[in-house]
Tab-separated table of C-alpha atoms and ligand atoms in Angstrom:
chain	number	residue	atom	x	y	z
A	1	MET	CA	-0.184	-0.279	0.222
A	2	SER	CA	1.620	3.322	-1.096
A	3	PRO	CA	2.145	5.932	1.523
A	4	GLU	CA	-0.531	8.102	0.547
A	5	GLN	CA	-3.473	5.017	-0.419
A	6	HIS	CA	-2.133	4.655	3.936
A	7	ARG	CA	-3.195	8.013	4.858
A	8	ASN	CA	-5.994	8.275	2.799
A	9	ASP	CA	-6.943	4.789	4.734
A	10	ALA	CA	-6.049	6.694	8.131
A	11	VAL	CA	-8.925	9.826	7.366
A	12	ALA	CA	-11.848	7.870	5.997
A	13	GLU	CA	-11.336	5.597	8.873
A	14	ARG	CA	-11.448	8.577	11.730
A	15	ILE	CA	-14.563	10.170	9.857
A	16	ALA	CA	-16.483	6.959	9.776
A	17	HIS	CA	-15.913	6.806	13.286
A	18	ILE	CA	-16.753	10.981	13.736
A	19	GLY	CA	-19.744	10.383	12.017
A	20	ASP	CA	-20.842	7.582	13.710
A	21	GLN	CA	-21.496	9.370	17.185
A	22	PHE	CA	-24.473	11.219	15.418
A	23	ALA	CA	-27.882	10.033	13.755
A	24	ILE	CA	-26.421	9.254	10.490
A	25	GLY	CA	-27.927	5.727	9.095
A	26	GLY	CA	-26.589	3.910	6.202
A	27	GLU	CA	-23.153	2.823	5.199
A	28	PHE	CA	-19.946	4.527	4.976
A	29	GLN	CA	-19.794	5.384	1.826
A	30	TYR	CA	-16.052	7.676	1.631
A	31	GLY	CA	-15.808	10.285	3.698
A	32	GLU	CA	-13.001	14.411	2.032
A	33	GLU	CA	-12.025	17.702	3.497
A	34	LEU	CA	-12.623	20.144	2.475
A	35	ARG	CA	-10.239	23.541	1.935
A	36	ASN	CA	-12.237	26.205	2.034
A	37	GLY	CA	-11.729	27.668	5.656
A	38	HIS	CA	-9.038	29.095	7.556
A	39	ILE	CA	-9.734	27.943	10.807
A	40	ASN	CA	-11.784	24.951	11.815
A	41	THR	CA	-11.285	21.578	10.643
A	42	THR	CA	-14.177	20.180	7.911
A	43	TYR	CA	-14.977	17.392	6.675
A	44	ARG	CA	-18.122	15.872	4.363
A	45	ALA	CA	-18.764	11.981	4.515
A	46	CYS	CA	-21.148	9.939	2.366
A	47	TYR	CA	-23.481	7.024	3.797
A	48	LYS	CA	-25.658	5.039	1.945
A	49	THR	CA	-29.236	4.093	3.138
A	50	GLU	CA	-31.607	0.907	2.577
A	51	ASP	CA	-32.671	1.858	0.146
A	52	GLY	CA	-29.328	2.415	-2.055
A	53	HIS	CA	-29.804	6.460	-1.795
A	54	LEU	CA	-26.748	8.677	-1.274
A	55	ASP	CA	-27.102	10.979	1.490
A	56	ARG	CA	-24.387	13.330	2.281
A	57	TYR	CA	-23.172	14.963	5.995
A	58	ILE	CA	-20.723	17.706	7.463
A	59	LEU	CA	-18.472	16.888	9.795
A	60	GLN	CA	-16.412	19.513	10.900
A	61	ARG	CA	-14.190	20.437	14.825
A	62	ILE	CA	-14.486	23.448	16.520
A	63	ASN	CA	-11.099	24.892	16.796
A	64	ASP	CA	-10.639	25.363	20.641
A	65	TYR	CA	-7.848	28.308	19.734
A	66	VAL	CA	-10.211	30.089	18.146
A	67	PHE	CA	-12.807	29.419	19.499
A	68	LYS	CA	-12.204	28.966	23.913
A	69	ASP	CA	-15.472	28.433	24.720
A	70	PRO	CA	-16.698	25.819	21.685
A	71	ALA	CA	-19.702	25.239	24.295
A	72	LEU	CA	-20.943	29.000	24.011
A	73	VAL	CA	-20.005	28.981	20.441
A	74	MET	CA	-23.349	25.319	20.014
A	75	ARG	CA	-25.951	27.330	21.940
A	76	ASN	CA	-26.122	29.942	19.095
A	77	VAL	CA	-25.543	28.228	16.652
A	78	GLU	CA	-28.539	25.785	18.215
A	79	LYS	CA	-30.396	29.271	18.506
A	80	VAL	CA	-29.731	30.560	15.096
A	81	THR	CA	-30.326	27.795	13.269
A	82	ARG	CA	-33.892	27.020	15.197
A	83	HIS	CA	-35.218	30.435	14.553
A	84	ILE	CA	-34.257	30.248	10.478
A	85	ILE	CA	-35.582	26.813	10.712
A	86	TRP	CA	-38.729	27.974	12.680
A	87	LYS	CA	-39.645	30.541	9.830
A	88	LEU	CA	-38.667	29.120	7.057
A	89	MET	CA	-41.293	26.068	7.569
A	90	ARG	CA	-43.367	27.999	8.250
A	91	ARG	CA	-43.359	29.897	5.003
A	92	ARG	CA	-42.729	26.676	3.511
A	93	ARG	CA	-42.783	22.767	4.656
A	94	ASP	CA	-39.239	21.386	2.415
A	95	ALA	CA	-37.714	23.835	3.325
A	96	ALA	CA	-35.159	22.113	5.968
A	97	GLY	CA	-32.521	21.449	4.025
A	98	GLN	CA	-32.221	25.059	2.682
A	99	THR	CA	-30.822	25.637	5.173
A	100	LEU	CA	-27.536	24.117	7.971
A	101	THR	CA	-29.336	22.004	10.045
A	102	LEU	CA	-27.393	20.232	13.476
A	103	TYR	CA	-27.228	16.334	13.506
A	104	PRO	CA	-28.285	15.229	17.662
A	105	ALA	CA	-24.903	13.316	19.037
A	106	ARG	CA	-25.166	11.006	21.506
A	107	GLY	CA	-24.944	11.904	24.758
A	108	GLY	CA	-28.209	14.227	23.955
A	109	ARG	CA	-26.148	17.739	22.456
A	110	ASN	CA	-26.488	18.268	19.695
A	111	TYR	CA	-21.778	18.286	19.259
A	112	ILE	CA	-19.077	15.982	21.503
A	113	TYR	CA	-16.248	15.601	22.334
A	114	LEU	CA	-13.752	13.265	21.285
A	115	PRO	CA	-10.011	13.915	22.378
A	116	GLU	CA	-8.905	11.591	20.015
A	117	CYS	CA	-10.138	12.943	17.389
A	118	GLY	CA	-8.539	16.570	18.604
A	119	GLY	CA	-12.267	17.663	20.581
A	120	MET	CA	-15.352	18.962	19.676
A	121	TRP	CA	-17.341	18.250	16.389
A	122	ARG	CA	-20.101	19.308	14.767
A	123	CYS	CA	-22.990	17.329	12.290
A	124	TYR	CA	-24.813	19.340	9.598
A	125	ASN	CA	-26.991	18.189	6.946
A	126	ASN	CA	-24.196	19.328	3.622
A	127	ILE	CA	-26.429	21.402	1.522
A	128	GLU	CA	-27.070	19.162	-2.194
A	129	GLY	CA	-27.681	20.678	-5.072
A	130	THR	CA	-25.231	23.993	-4.465
A	131	HIS	CA	-21.200	24.914	-4.182
A	132	THR	CA	-19.398	28.371	-4.096
A	133	TYR	CA	-17.063	30.139	-4.828
A	134	ASP	CA	-13.674	31.293	-3.065
A	135	VAL	CA	-13.481	34.557	-5.707
A	136	VAL	CA	-16.387	35.713	-7.213
A	137	GLU	CA	-16.460	35.655	-10.861
A	138	ASN	CA	-19.973	37.952	-12.151
A	139	THR	CA	-21.586	40.577	-10.681
A	140	ARG	CA	-24.389	37.956	-10.628
A	141	GLN	CA	-22.787	36.757	-7.767
A	142	ALA	CA	-21.623	40.185	-5.873
A	143	TYR	CA	-25.680	40.370	-6.140
A	144	GLN	CA	-26.880	37.220	-4.622
A	145	ALA	CA	-23.493	37.444	-2.069
A	146	GLY	CA	-25.600	40.892	-1.175
A	147	PHE	CA	-28.593	39.576	-0.839
A	148	ALA	CA	-28.206	36.568	0.677
A	149	PHE	CA	-26.486	37.876	3.861
A	150	GLY	CA	-29.212	40.448	3.643
A	151	SER	CA	-31.875	38.227	3.920
A	152	PHE	CA	-29.592	35.810	6.788
A	153	GLN	CA	-30.072	39.336	9.428
A	154	ASP	CA	-33.146	39.478	8.048
A	155	LEU	CA	-33.303	36.325	9.064
A	156	VAL	CA	-32.462	36.845	12.624
A	157	SER	CA	-33.907	40.553	13.309
A	158	ASP	CA	-36.225	38.738	15.237
A	159	MET	CA	-34.441	37.325	17.533
A	160	ASN	CA	-33.538	38.225	21.228
A	161	PRO	CA	-29.936	39.762	20.950
A	162	VAL	CA	-29.783	38.642	24.753
A	163	ASP	CA	-29.709	34.784	23.917
A	164	ILE	CA	-26.997	34.994	21.378
A	165	LYS	CA	-23.352	35.577	23.225
A	166	GLU	CA	-19.934	36.530	22.256
A	167	SER	CA	-17.956	33.736	21.177
A	168	ILE	CA	-14.807	35.412	20.230
A	169	PRO	CA	-14.827	38.893	21.931
A	170	ASP	CA	-14.069	42.229	20.667
A	171	PHE	CA	-14.373	40.456	17.031
A	172	HIS	CA	-14.604	43.457	14.683
A	173	ASN	CA	-13.153	46.501	17.124
A	174	THR	CA	-10.983	48.084	14.611
A	175	PRO	CA	-9.272	50.166	16.885
A	176	ARG	CA	-8.218	47.118	19.548
A	177	ARG	CA	-7.115	44.401	16.557
A	178	TYR	CA	-4.091	48.030	16.237
A	179	GLU	CA	-3.123	48.080	18.927
A	180	GLN	CA	-2.262	43.448	19.280
A	181	LEU	CA	-1.003	44.698	16.356
A	182	LEU	CA	1.294	47.289	17.905
A	183	ASP	CA	1.590	45.568	21.188
A	184	ALA	CA	2.975	42.125	18.628
A	185	ALA	CA	5.526	44.732	16.808
A	186	ARG	CA	6.792	45.618	19.235
A	187	ARG	CA	7.769	42.541	21.104
A	188	ASP	CA	8.793	41.319	18.267
A	189	PRO	CA	8.787	37.615	18.894
A	190	GLN	CA	9.567	36.056	15.947
A	191	GLN	CA	11.682	38.621	14.502
A	192	ARG	CA	9.685	39.986	11.504
A	193	ALA	CA	8.012	43.497	12.277
A	194	ALA	CA	11.488	44.897	10.641
A	195	GLU	CA	9.849	43.280	7.620
A	196	CYS	CA	6.575	44.702	7.629
A	197	SER	CA	7.396	48.493	8.322
A	198	ALA	CA	5.377	49.949	4.912
A	199	GLU	CA	2.222	47.830	6.852
A	200	LEU	CA	3.267	49.888	10.245
A	201	GLU	CA	3.025	52.769	8.376
A	202	LEU	CA	0.809	53.627	6.470
A	203	LEU	CA	-1.658	51.519	8.967
A	204	ALA	CA	-0.393	54.587	11.956
A	205	GLN	CA	-1.601	56.871	9.360
A	206	TRP	CA	-5.076	55.700	8.701
A	207	ALA	CA	-5.478	54.338	12.496
A	208	PRO	CA	-7.562	57.817	13.696
A	209	GLU	CA	-10.797	56.640	11.564
A	210	PHE	CA	-10.362	53.062	12.935
A	211	GLY	CA	-12.739	53.657	15.799
A	212	LYS	CA	-15.518	55.319	13.674
A	213	LEU	CA	-17.847	53.085	14.077
A	214	ILE	CA	-17.528	51.712	17.208
A	215	GLU	CA	-17.351	55.036	19.224
A	216	MET	CA	-20.860	55.704	16.763
A	217	GLN	CA	-22.433	52.171	18.024
A	218	ILE	CA	-21.498	53.535	21.962
A	219	ARG	CA	-23.032	57.211	21.529
A	220	GLY	CA	-26.434	54.992	20.084
A	221	GLU	CA	-25.648	56.614	16.342
A	222	LEU	CA	-25.375	53.100	15.279
A	223	PRO	CA	-27.879	50.449	16.861
A	224	THR	CA	-26.819	46.681	17.445
A	225	ARG	CA	-27.561	43.865	15.587
A	226	ILE	CA	-28.006	39.336	15.572
A	227	THR	CA	-25.074	39.867	12.328
A	228	HIS	CA	-23.159	36.728	11.142
A	229	ASN	CA	-19.454	38.561	10.716
A	230	ASP	CA	-17.386	36.701	8.656
A	231	THR	CA	-19.708	37.641	5.141
A	232	LYS	CA	-17.178	36.422	3.077
A	233	ILE	CA	-18.077	34.790	-0.002
A	234	ASN	CA	-17.450	30.874	0.164
A	235	ASN	CA	-19.846	31.096	2.832
A	236	VAL	CA	-22.795	31.745	0.753
A	237	MET	CA	-24.229	29.054	-0.433
A	238	LEU	CA	-25.439	29.233	-4.496
A	239	ASP	CA	-28.238	26.572	-6.516
A	240	GLU	CA	-25.984	24.891	-9.038
A	241	GLU	CA	-27.963	25.451	-11.905
A	242	THR	CA	-29.010	28.891	-10.935
A	243	ASP	CA	-26.462	30.214	-9.235
A	244	ASN	CA	-29.276	32.208	-6.794
A	245	ALA	CA	-28.455	31.622	-3.422
A	246	VAL	CA	-29.614	29.479	-1.068
A	247	CYS	CA	-28.109	30.266	2.659
A	248	VAL	CA	-25.115	31.260	4.115
A	249	ILE	CA	-23.324	28.846	5.995
A	250	ASP	CA	-20.404	29.254	8.399
A	251	LEU	CA	-22.490	30.315	11.621
A	252	ASP	CA	-19.863	30.250	14.625
A	253	THR	CA	-19.087	34.248	14.662
A	254	VAL	CA	-23.297	35.091	14.661
A	255	MET	CA	-23.217	37.856	17.175
A	256	PRO	CA	-24.230	41.385	18.211
A	257	GLY	CA	-22.006	43.204	15.517
A	258	LEU	CA	-22.820	45.636	13.746
A	259	SER	CA	-24.938	45.074	9.750
A	260	LEU	CA	-22.063	47.150	8.545
A	261	TYR	CA	-19.214	44.599	9.344
A	262	ASP	CA	-21.295	42.439	7.310
A	263	PHE	CA	-21.333	44.903	4.648
A	264	GLY	CA	-17.754	45.420	5.302
A	265	ASP	CA	-16.889	42.091	4.540
A	266	MET	CA	-18.496	40.878	1.671
A	267	VAL	CA	-17.138	44.250	0.168
A	268	ARG	CA	-13.569	43.083	0.950
A	269	THR	CA	-14.357	39.207	-0.456
A	270	ALA	CA	-16.876	40.086	-3.586
A	271	THR	CA	-16.051	42.773	-5.312
A	272	CYS	CA	-11.749	41.891	-6.231
A	273	LEU	CA	-11.188	38.976	-8.538
A	274	ALA	CA	-8.202	38.092	-7.018
A	275	ARG	CA	-7.709	35.806	-3.896
A	276	GLU	CA	-7.376	37.494	-0.360
A	277	ASP	CA	-3.658	35.484	-1.271
A	278	GLU	CA	-2.962	36.692	-4.425
A	279	GLU	CA	1.520	38.159	-4.635
A	280	ASP	CA	0.153	39.987	-8.384
A	281	LEU	CA	-0.871	43.018	-6.441
A	282	SER	CA	-1.698	44.945	-9.988
A	283	LEU	CA	-4.887	42.457	-9.842
A	284	VAL	CA	-5.414	43.246	-6.938
A	285	CYS	CA	-8.625	45.627	-6.637
A	286	ILE	CA	-12.185	46.913	-5.762
A	287	GLN	CA	-13.828	46.655	-9.041
A	288	MET	CA	-17.141	49.171	-8.654
A	289	PRO	CA	-20.145	47.218	-11.447
A	290	PHE	CA	-19.605	44.332	-9.234
A	291	PHE	CA	-19.379	46.650	-6.105
A	292	GLU	CA	-22.102	48.019	-7.012
A	293	SER	CA	-23.901	45.240	-7.954
A	294	LEU	CA	-23.845	43.950	-4.400
A	295	VAL	CA	-25.456	46.893	-2.511
A	296	GLU	CA	-28.155	46.585	-4.850
A	297	GLY	CA	-28.054	42.810	-3.154
A	298	TYR	CA	-27.920	43.749	0.333
A	299	LEU	CA	-30.575	46.830	-0.063
A	300	ASP	CA	-32.792	44.076	-2.129
A	301	ALA	CA	-32.883	42.107	0.595
A	302	ALA	CA	-32.162	44.857	3.846
A	303	ASN	CA	-32.824	48.379	2.810
A	304	GLY	CA	-36.718	48.744	5.106
A	305	PHE	CA	-34.539	47.789	8.206
A	306	LEU	CA	-31.144	49.893	8.377
A	307	THR	CA	-30.855	53.460	9.701
A	308	PRO	CA	-29.218	56.264	7.881
A	309	ASN	CA	-26.229	56.236	9.758
A	310	GLU	CA	-25.636	52.459	8.323
A	311	THR	CA	-26.573	53.335	4.581
A	312	ASP	CA	-24.362	56.460	5.053
A	313	ASN	CA	-20.944	53.916	5.773
A	314	LEU	CA	-21.786	51.393	3.700
A	315	ALA	CA	-18.753	51.926	1.767
A	316	PHE	CA	-16.366	52.726	4.678
A	317	SER	CA	-17.005	49.987	6.119
A	318	GLY	CA	-15.914	47.680	3.178
A	319	TRP	CA	-12.334	49.677	3.639
A	320	LEU	CA	-12.784	49.298	7.528
A	321	ILE	CA	-12.594	45.851	7.056
A	322	THR	CA	-11.015	45.696	4.431
A	323	THR	CA	-8.065	47.045	7.003
A	324	GLU	CA	-9.118	45.522	9.282
A	325	ILE	CA	-8.529	42.108	8.297
A	326	GLY	CA	-5.508	42.982	6.506
A	327	ILE	CA	-4.110	44.286	10.690
A	328	ARG	CA	-4.777	40.616	12.132
A	329	PHE	CA	-3.131	38.623	9.413
A	330	LEU	CA	0.020	41.270	10.261
A	331	THR	CA	-0.420	39.879	13.523
A	332	ASP	CA	-0.370	36.624	13.020
A	333	TYR	CA	1.726	36.885	11.172
A	334	LEU	CA	4.436	38.451	13.643
A	335	GLU	CA	2.588	35.648	16.903
A	336	GLY	CA	4.533	33.426	13.990
A	337	ASP	CA	0.755	32.022	12.852
A	338	ARG	CA	-0.049	30.535	15.379
A	339	TYR	CA	-4.156	31.943	14.359
A	340	PHE	CA	-5.354	31.167	10.939
A	341	LYS	CA	-3.653	28.066	9.068
A	342	THR	CA	-1.147	28.318	6.282
A	343	GLU	CA	-0.109	27.262	3.442
A	344	LYS	CA	3.609	28.428	3.149
A	345	PRO	CA	6.762	29.645	4.606
A	346	GLY	CA	5.457	33.977	4.259
A	347	HIS	CA	1.436	33.188	3.883
A	348	ASN	CA	0.121	35.599	6.334
A	349	LEU	CA	2.830	38.577	5.151
A	350	ILE	CA	1.412	38.047	1.744
A	351	ARG	CA	-2.919	37.567	2.595
A	352	ALA	CA	-2.051	41.181	4.606
A	353	ARG	CA	0.429	42.842	1.892
A	354	ASN	CA	-2.819	41.650	-0.001
A	355	GLN	CA	-5.970	42.912	2.598
A	356	LEU	CA	-3.968	46.175	2.368
A	357	LYS	CA	-3.781	46.684	-1.390
A	358	LEU	CA	-7.473	46.012	-1.369
A	359	ALA	CA	-7.694	48.670	1.354
A	360	GLN	CA	-6.571	51.242	-0.518
A	361	SER	CA	-8.178	50.800	-3.506
A	362	ILE	CA	-11.653	50.996	-1.703
A	363	ARG	CA	-10.226	53.838	-0.437
A	364	SER	CA	-9.577	55.600	-3.214
A	365	ARG	CA	-13.065	54.773	-4.527
A	366	MET	CA	-15.349	55.489	-1.449
A	367	PRO	CA	-16.170	58.376	-2.385
A	368	ALA	CA	-17.620	57.512	-5.513
A	369	MET	CA	-19.036	54.035	-3.897
A	370	GLN	CA	-20.739	55.873	-1.360
A	371	ARG	CA	-22.827	58.528	-4.144
A	372	TYR	CA	-24.004	54.969	-5.881
A	373	VAL	CA	-25.064	53.822	-3.131
A	374	GLN	CA	-27.145	57.202	-2.915
A	375	ARG	CA	-28.607	57.281	-6.078
A	376	LEU	CA	-29.727	53.628	-5.473
A	377	LEU	CA	-31.708	54.782	-2.300
A	378	LYS	CA	-33.208	57.751	-3.439
A	379	ALA	CA	-34.439	54.927	-6.662
A	380	TYR	CA	-36.647	53.090	-3.313
A	381	ARG	CA	-37.896	56.013	-2.649
A	382	LYS	CA	-39.449	56.400	-5.781
B	401	GN1	C1	-11.396	33.199	8.568
B	401	GN1	O1	-12.594	29.925	8.870
B	401	GN1	P1	-12.991	31.746	7.618
B	401	GN1	O2	-11.106	31.253	6.474
B	401	GN1	O3	-14.038	31.542	7.193
B	401	GN1	C2	-11.696	34.349	9.913
B	401	GN1	C3	-12.999	35.019	10.038
B	401	GN1	C4	-11.709	36.389	8.120
B	401	GN1	C5	-11.159	34.847	7.344
B	401	GN1	C6	-11.089	35.208	6.479
B	401	GN1	C7	-13.159	33.233	13.464
B	401	GN1	O4	-13.134	32.632	8.251
B	401	GN1	O5	-13.415	36.105	10.533
B	401	GN1	O6	-12.397	37.827	7.920
B	401	GN1	O7	-10.859	33.620	7.852
B	401	GN1	N1	-12.741	33.336	11.377
B	401	GN1	C8	-12.410	34.264	12.467
B	401	GN1	O8	-10.643	34.854	5.312
B	401	GN1	O9	-11.272	34.264	12.361
B	402	MG	MG1	-15.674	30.962	8.994
């Protein structure tokens, strides 16, 4: 047996063992690792039922370096998924397969602690007939992403915010993220700070603006809502045939937050044709037609509940959140790559430079972006 085959068999055995802990029927067929997240470990497992049907499931380990309290994450996710199913089923009885559902585990919870497999595991349905994109390819997808996350905010808008706890405190607190970067640069545990001086200088220039949204929130000028907080394009499931949005996934960071954090992170991943780790920075820039479609999709779903202070800052949020993710990649690089999974040396520095280039591009287009938002809002009012 080749070493590769041996490894595959060992992985399949592990997946079957994890799957065996959940309310899954049928005979295990195969398992595969899905590698498009930076945080959790995710497998897809396929089972054959007695009538010959193939059912697929998602098995996922919650990264407990990133999520210090995985049980709290699961309580949030349970409430959010059940609330959405409750709402969708009142509209359409067969809606359950079109949104995330947790499967019960041995022992009575929706998760199970498996020390032999590295920690806490859960099982979701695989949403059949859908796919995701790591990079946006056309304006229609940008529209659908905006619509999907706007609809998500709408679906959870009537949950009780005190029911949902912060799974990562200060997740989108940009000033705090920046302080953490400065602290890492001062300590410089890996002696990497000298290499990052241009990036640190640029961020120092921008720093006075990092607190704008959080300060507005404290003054009561922006409403706290339940938000998704990780709205990258590959967290939207699109119909395989029509590319219409079906639902959003990755609910671990659903928390009280600002709608603008969600919108900002969409601008970051749905308006740029390059990957987040593209090294050719000439390819990294915002595409205005994609931004326009993104806002159209988002407002088509969310215009009904957004306040003027929110819509006034849509363009700004794109710059802020792109910069914030750049800060986080740079911090992780300085700290020795402990948070985000990396695939090559310098990967987090490459990502940071990429995101800061995109942030510069967004910043230069901000007035035009905001003008487009205002035009669109005017059309809604007519
Ligand atoms: C992480 O796991 P993934 O790839 O969906 C991160 C996000 C970042 C993103 C950058 C919990 O998301 O905040 O925006 O990487 N998630 C967490 O690609 O930190
Ligand atoms: Mg995520």
